[in-house]
Coordinates of N, CA and C in Angstrom, one line a residue:
M1019 N 16.5 4.0 -10.5 CA 15.1 4.0 -10.2 C 14.4 4.0 -11.5
Y1020 N 13.3 3.2 -11.5 CA 12.5 3.2 -12.7 C 11.0 3.2 -12.4
E1021 N 10.2 3.7 -13.3 CA 8.8 3.8 -13.1 C 8.1 2.6 -13.7
I1022 N 7.1 2.1 -12.9 CA 6.2 1.0 -13.4 C 5.3 1.7 -14.5
P1023 N 5.2 1.1 -15.7 CA 4.3 1.7 -16.7 C 2.8 1.7 -16.2
P1024 N 2.2 2.9 -16.2 CA 0.8 2.9 -15.7 C -0.2 2.2 -16.6
T1025 N -1.2 1.7 -15.9 CA -2.3 1.0 -16.7 C -3.6 1.8 -16.3
P1026 N -4.6 1.6 -17.1 CA -5.9 2.3 -16.7 C -6.4 1.8 -15.3
A1027 N -6.2 0.5 -15.0 CA -6.6 0.0 -13.7 C -6.0 0.6 -12.5
M1028 N -4.8 1.2 -12.7 CA -4.0 1.8 -11.6 C -4.6 3.2 -11.2
Q1029 N -5.5 3.7 -12.1 CA -6.2 4.9 -11.9 C -5.2 6.0 -11.6
R1030 N -5.2 6.6 -10.4 CA -4.4 7.8 -10.1 C -3.0 7.4 -9.4
W1031 N -2.7 6.1 -9.4 CA -1.5 5.6 -8.7 C -0.3 5.5 -9.7
S1032 N 0.8 5.9 -9.2 CA 2.1 5.7 -9.9 C 3.1 5.0 -8.9
V1033 N 4.0 4.3 -9.5 CA 5.0 3.5 -8.7 C 6.4 3.7 -9.3
S1034 N 7.3 3.9 -8.4 CA 8.7 4.0 -8.7 C 9.4 2.8 -8.0
V1035 N 10.3 2.1 -8.6 CA 11.0 1.0 -8.0 C 12.5 1.4 -7.9
D1036 N 13.1 1.3 -6.7 CA 14.5 1.6 -6.5 C 15.1 0.5 -5.7
G1037 N 15.8 -0.4 -6.3 CA 16.4 -1.5 -5.6 C 15.4 -2.5 -5.1
A1038 N 15.3 -2.7 -3.8 CA 14.4 -3.6 -3.2 C 13.2 -2.9 -2.6
H1039 N 12.9 -1.6 -3.0 CA 11.8 -0.8 -2.5 C 11.0 -0.2 -3.6
A1040 N 9.7 -0.1 -3.3 CA 8.8 0.6 -4.3 C 8.2 1.8 -3.5
I1041 N 8.0 2.9 -4.3 CA 7.4 4.1 -3.7 C 6.1 4.3 -4.5
F1042 N 5.0 4.1 -3.8 CA 3.6 4.3 -4.4 C 3.2 5.7 -4.1
A1043 N 2.7 6.3 -5.2 CA 2.1 7.7 -5.1 C 0.8 7.8 -5.7
C1044 N -0.1 8.5 -5.0 CA -1.5 8.7 -5.5 C -1.7 10.2 -5.7
A1045 N -2.0 10.6 -6.9 CA -2.2 12.0 -7.1 C -3.6 12.4 -6.5
P1046 N -3.6 13.5 -5.7 CA -4.8 13.9 -5.1 C -5.9 14.3 -6.1
W1047 N -7.1 14.0 -5.9 CA -8.2 14.4 -6.9 C -8.7 15.7 -6.5
L1048 N -8.2 16.3 -5.4 CA -8.5 17.7 -5.1 C -7.3 18.5 -5.1
E1049 N -7.3 19.6 -5.9 CA -6.1 20.4 -6.0 C -6.3 21.7 -5.3
D1050 N -6.5 21.6 -4.0 CA -6.6 22.8 -3.2 C -6.1 22.5 -1.7
H1051 N -6.4 23.4 -0.8 CA -5.9 23.3 0.5 C -6.6 22.1 1.3
T1052 N -7.6 21.5 0.7 CA -8.2 20.3 1.3 C -7.7 19.0 0.8
A1053 N -6.7 19.0 -0.1 CA -6.2 17.8 -0.7 C -5.7 16.8 0.4
D1054 N -5.3 17.2 1.5 CA -4.8 16.3 2.6 C -6.0 15.3 2.9
R1055 N -7.2 15.7 2.8 CA -8.3 14.8 3.1 C -8.4 13.5 2.3
V1056 N -7.8 13.6 1.1 CA -7.9 12.4 0.2 C -6.6 11.7 -0.1
L1057 N -5.5 12.3 0.4 CA -4.2 11.6 0.3 C -4.1 10.3 1.1
P1058 N -3.3 9.4 0.6 CA -3.1 8.2 1.4 C -2.5 8.6 2.8
R1059 N -2.7 7.7 3.8 CA -2.2 8.0 5.1 C -1.0 7.0 5.4
L1060 N -0.1 7.5 6.2 CA 1.1 6.8 6.5 C 1.4 7.0 8.0
W1061 N 1.6 5.9 8.7 CA 2.2 5.9 10.1 C 3.5 5.2 9.9
P1062 N 4.6 5.9 9.8 CA 5.9 5.3 9.5 C 6.2 4.1 10.4
G1063 N 6.5 3.0 9.7 CA 6.9 1.7 10.4 C 5.7 1.0 11.0
R1064 N 4.5 1.6 10.9 CA 3.3 0.9 11.5 C 2.2 0.6 10.6
G1065 N 2.1 1.3 9.4 CA 1.0 0.9 8.5 C 0.6 2.0 7.6
L1066 N -0.4 1.8 6.8 CA -0.9 2.8 5.8 C -2.4 2.7 5.7
G1067 N -2.9 3.8 5.1 CA -4.3 3.9 4.9 C -4.6 4.5 3.5
V1068 N -5.6 3.9 2.9 CA -5.9 4.3 1.5 C -7.4 4.7 1.4
S1069 N -7.7 5.8 0.8 CA -9.1 6.1 0.6 C -9.9 4.9 -0.1
D1070 N -11.1 4.7 0.4 CA -11.9 3.6 -0.1 C -12.0 3.7 -1.6
A1071 N -12.1 4.9 -2.1 CA -12.2 5.1 -3.6 C -11.0 4.8 -4.3
D1072 N -9.8 4.8 -3.7 CA -8.5 4.5 -4.3 C -8.0 3.1 -4.1
T1073 N -8.7 2.3 -3.4 CA -8.3 1.0 -3.0 C -8.1 0.0 -4.2
A1074 N -9.0 0.0 -5.2 CA -8.9 -0.8 -6.3 C -7.7 -0.4 -7.2
G1075 N -7.5 0.9 -7.4 CA -6.3 1.3 -8.1 C -5.0 0.9 -7.4
F1076 N -5.0 1.0 -6.1 CA -3.9 0.6 -5.3 C -3.6 -0.9 -5.5
A1077 N -4.6 -1.7 -5.5 CA -4.4 -3.1 -5.7 C -3.8 -3.4 -7.1
A1078 N -4.3 -2.7 -8.1 CA -3.7 -2.8 -9.5 C -2.3 -2.4 -9.5
A1079 N -1.9 -1.3 -8.8 CA -0.6 -0.8 -8.8 C 0.4 -1.8 -8.1
I1080 N -0.1 -2.5 -7.1 CA 0.7 -3.5 -6.4 C 0.9 -4.7 -7.4
A1081 N -0.2 -5.1 -8.1 CA -0.1 -6.2 -9.0 C 0.9 -5.9 -10.1
E1082 N 0.9 -4.7 -10.7 CA 1.8 -4.3 -11.7 C 3.3 -4.3 -11.2
T1083 N 3.4 -3.9 -10.0 CA 4.8 -3.8 -9.4 C 5.3 -5.2 -9.2
M1084 N 4.5 -6.2 -8.9 CA 4.9 -7.5 -8.6 C 5.3 -8.2 -9.9
K1085 N 5.1 -7.6 -11.1 CA 5.6 -8.1 -12.3 C 7.1 -7.7 -12.6
A1086 N 7.6 -6.7 -11.9 CA 8.9 -6.2 -12.1 C 10.0 -7.2 -11.7
P1087 N 11.1 -7.3 -12.4 CA 12.2 -8.2 -12.1 C 12.7 -7.9 -10.6
N1088 N 12.7 -6.7 -10.2 CA 13.2 -6.4 -8.9 C 12.3 -7.0 -7.8
Y1089 N 11.0 -7.2 -8.0 CA 10.2 -7.8 -7.1 C 10.6 -9.3 -6.9
W1090 N 10.8 -10.0 -8.0 CA 11.2 -11.4 -7.9 C 12.6 -11.6 -7.3
T1091 N 13.5 -10.7 -7.6 CA 14.8 -10.7 -7.0 C 14.7 -10.5 -5.5
A1092 N 13.9 -9.5 -5.0 CA 13.7 -9.3 -3.6 C 13.0 -10.5 -2.9
S1093 N 12.0 -11.1 -3.6 CA 11.3 -12.2 -3.0 C 12.2 -13.4 -2.9
H1094 N 13.0 -13.6 -3.9 CA 14.0 -14.7 -3.8 C 15.0 -14.5 -2.7
A1095 N 15.5 -13.3 -2.5 CA 16.4 -13.0 -1.5 C 15.8 -13.2 -0.1
A1096 N 14.5 -13.0 0.0 CA 13.8 -13.1 1.3 C 13.6 -14.6 1.6
A1097 N 13.9 -15.5 0.7 CA 13.7 -16.9 0.9 C 12.3 -17.3 1.3
R1098 N 12.1 -17.9 2.4 CA 10.8 -18.4 2.8 C 10.0 -17.3 3.6
A1099 N 10.5 -16.1 3.7 CA 9.8 -15.0 4.4 C 8.5 -14.7 3.7
W1100 N 8.4 -15.1 2.4 CA 7.1 -14.8 1.7 C 5.9 -15.4 2.3
Q1101 N 6.2 -16.5 3.1 CA 5.1 -17.2 3.8 C 4.6 -16.4 5.0
D1102 N 5.4 -15.5 5.5 CA 5.0 -14.7 6.6 C 4.0 -13.6 6.2
Q1103 N 3.1 -13.3 7.0 CA 2.1 -12.3 6.7 C 2.3 -11.1 7.6
P1104 N 3.1 -10.1 7.2 CA 3.3 -8.9 8.0 C 2.2 -7.9 8.1
W1105 N 1.1 -8.1 7.3 CA 0.0 -7.1 7.2 C -1.2 -7.6 7.9
S1106 N -1.9 -6.7 8.6 CA -3.1 -7.0 9.3 C -4.3 -7.1 8.2
P1107 N -5.4 -7.7 8.6 CA -6.5 -7.6 7.7 C -7.0 -6.1 7.7
A1108 N -7.7 -5.8 6.6 CA -8.1 -4.4 6.5 C -9.1 -4.0 7.6
R1109 N -8.9 -2.7 8.0 CA -9.8 -2.1 8.9 C -10.4 -0.8 8.3
R1110 N -11.7 -0.9 8.0 CA -12.3 0.3 7.4 C -12.9 1.3 8.4
D1111 N -12.5 2.5 8.3 CA -13.0 3.6 9.1 C -14.1 4.3 8.4
H1112 N -15.4 4.0 8.8 CA -16.5 4.6 8.1 C -16.6 6.1 8.2
D1113 N -16.0 6.6 9.3 CA -16.1 8.1 9.5 C -15.2 8.8 8.5
D1114 N -14.0 8.3 8.2 CA -13.2 9.1 7.2 C -13.1 8.5 5.8
G1115 N -13.7 7.3 5.6 CA -13.7 6.7 4.3 C -12.4 6.1 3.9
F1116 N -11.6 5.7 4.9 CA -10.3 5.1 4.6 C -10.3 3.6 5.0
V1117 N -9.4 2.9 4.3 CA -9.1 1.5 4.7 C -7.7 1.4 5.2
Y1118 N -7.5 0.9 6.4 CA -6.2 0.9 7.0 C -5.6 -0.6 7.1
F1119 N -4.3 -0.7 6.9 CA -3.6 -1.9 7.0 C -2.4 -1.7 7.9
A1120 N -2.3 -2.4 9.0 CA -1.1 -2.3 9.9 C 0.0 -3.2 9.3
G1121 N 1.2 -2.7 9.2 CA 2.3 -3.4 8.6 C 3.5 -2.6 8.3
P1122 N 4.5 -3.1 7.7 CA 5.8 -2.4 7.5 C 5.8 -1.5 6.4
C1123 N 5.5 -0.2 6.6 CA 5.5 0.8 5.6 C 6.3 2.0 6.0
G1124 N 7.4 2.2 5.3 CA 8.3 3.3 5.7 C 9.2 2.9 6.9
E1125 N 10.0 3.9 7.3 CA 10.9 3.7 8.4 C 10.3 4.2 9.7
S1126 N 10.4 3.5 10.8 CA 9.8 3.9 12.0 C 10.5 5.2 12.4
G1127 N 9.6 6.0 13.0 CA 10.1 7.3 13.5 C 9.4 7.7 14.8
L1128 N 9.5 9.0 15.1 CA 8.9 9.5 16.3 C 7.4 9.9 16.1
E1129 N 7.0 10.0 14.9 CA 5.6 10.3 14.6 C 4.6 9.3 15.2
V1130 N 3.5 9.8 15.6 CA 2.5 8.9 16.2 C 1.2 9.1 15.4
G1131 N 0.6 8.1 14.8 CA -0.7 8.2 14.1 C -0.5 8.3 12.6
Y1132 N -1.6 8.2 12.0 CA -1.6 8.2 10.5 C -1.7 9.7 10.1
R1133 N -0.8 10.0 9.1 CA -0.8 11.4 8.6 C -0.9 11.3 7.0
P1134 N -1.4 12.3 6.4 CA -1.5 12.4 4.9 C -0.1 12.3 4.4
A1135 N 0.1 11.5 3.3 CA 1.4 11.4 2.7 C 1.3 11.3 1.2
Y1136 N 2.2 11.9 0.5 CA 2.2 11.8 -1.0 C 2.8 10.5 -1.5
H1137 N 3.6 9.9 -0.6 CA 4.3 8.7 -1.0 C 4.2 7.6 0.1
L1138 N 4.0 6.3 -0.4 CA 4.0 5.2 0.5 C 5.2 4.3 0.2
P1139 N 6.3 4.3 1.0 CA 7.4 3.5 0.7 C 7.2 2.0 1.2
L1140 N 7.4 1.1 0.4 CA 7.2 -0.3 0.7 C 8.3 -1.2 0.3
A1141 N 8.8 -2.1 1.1 CA 9.8 -3.1 0.7 C 9.1 -4.1 -0.3
L1142 N 9.7 -4.4 -1.4 CA 9.2 -5.2 -2.4 C 8.8 -6.6 -1.8
R1143 N 9.6 -7.1 -0.9 CA 9.3 -8.4 -0.3 C 8.0 -8.5 0.4
D1144 N 7.5 -7.3 0.8 CA 6.2 -7.2 1.6 C 5.0 -7.1 0.7
L1145 N 5.2 -6.9 -0.6 CA 4.0 -6.6 -1.4 C 3.0 -7.8 -1.5
R1146 N 3.5 -9.0 -1.5 CA 2.6 -10.2 -1.7 C 1.6 -10.2 -0.6
G1147 N 2.1 -10.0 0.7 CA 1.1 -10.1 1.8 C 0.1 -8.9 1.7
L1148 N 0.6 -7.7 1.3 CA -0.3 -6.6 1.2 C -1.3 -6.8 0.1
R1149 N -0.9 -7.4 -1.0 CA -1.8 -7.6 -2.1 C -2.9 -8.6 -1.7
I1150 N -2.6 -9.6 -0.9 CA -3.5 -10.6 -0.3 C -4.6 -9.8 0.5
R1151 N -4.1 -9.0 1.4 CA -5.0 -8.3 2.3 C -5.9 -7.3 1.5
V1152 N -5.4 -6.6 0.6 CA -6.2 -5.6 -0.2 C -7.2 -6.4 -1.0
A1153 N -6.8 -7.5 -1.7 CA -7.7 -8.3 -2.5 C -8.9 -8.8 -1.6
A1154 N -8.5 -9.3 -0.4 CA -9.5 -9.8 0.5 C -10.5 -8.7 0.9
Y1155 N -10.0 -7.6 1.1 CA -10.9 -6.4 1.5 C -11.8 -6.1 0.3
L1156 N -11.3 -6.1 -0.9 CA -12.1 -5.7 -2.1 C -13.1 -6.8 -2.4
R1157 N -12.9 -8.0 -2.0 CA -13.8 -9.1 -2.2 C -14.8 -9.2 -1.1
G1158 N -14.6 -8.4 -0.1 CA -15.5 -8.4 1.1 C -15.3 -9.7 1.9
V1159 N -14.1 -10.2 1.8 CA -13.8 -11.5 2.6 C -13.0 -11.1 3.8
V1160 N -13.4 -11.6 4.9 CA -12.6 -11.4 6.2 C -11.6 -12.6 6.2
S1161 N -10.3 -12.2 6.1 CA -9.3 -13.2 6.2 C -8.5 -13.1 7.5
V1162 N -8.3 -14.2 8.1 CA -7.6 -14.2 9.4 C -6.4 -15.0 9.2
H1163 N -5.2 -14.5 9.6 CA -4.0 -15.3 9.5 C -3.8 -16.1 10.8
P1164 N -3.8 -17.4 10.7 CA -3.6 -18.2 11.9 C -2.2 -18.0 12.5
G1165 N -2.2 -18.1 13.8 CA -0.9 -18.1 14.5 C -0.5 -16.8 15.0

């Protein structure tokens, strides 16, 4: 396992790469019992949510991870699967200030719903699609995948 070197653009995000998977972590900006309010959200096997304030840093962390040799190895091994878009367009929840993306994050389990999480496990081969969705959200563009 190795760490992606942090950049200022990544803000509070850090990334560890292990084989064909990346583990994204976002340090909470609240260090008390209310920290769960600002942690990323995970619904294992169904999707993830990121605080609107942390979305740009998350995009930068994804971009840095895509520079890693493991990303290119995983992308090559997936062959033409890179053309598939496993991630939904962003859905912003104005009540909680989070942006949600349905897609393959973590292992499916019995949990139902989004829960605060210190780590977001993602397959490297799925990063390209997520980066596209996050960038579209940050640019205010509504992107729809045909088909």
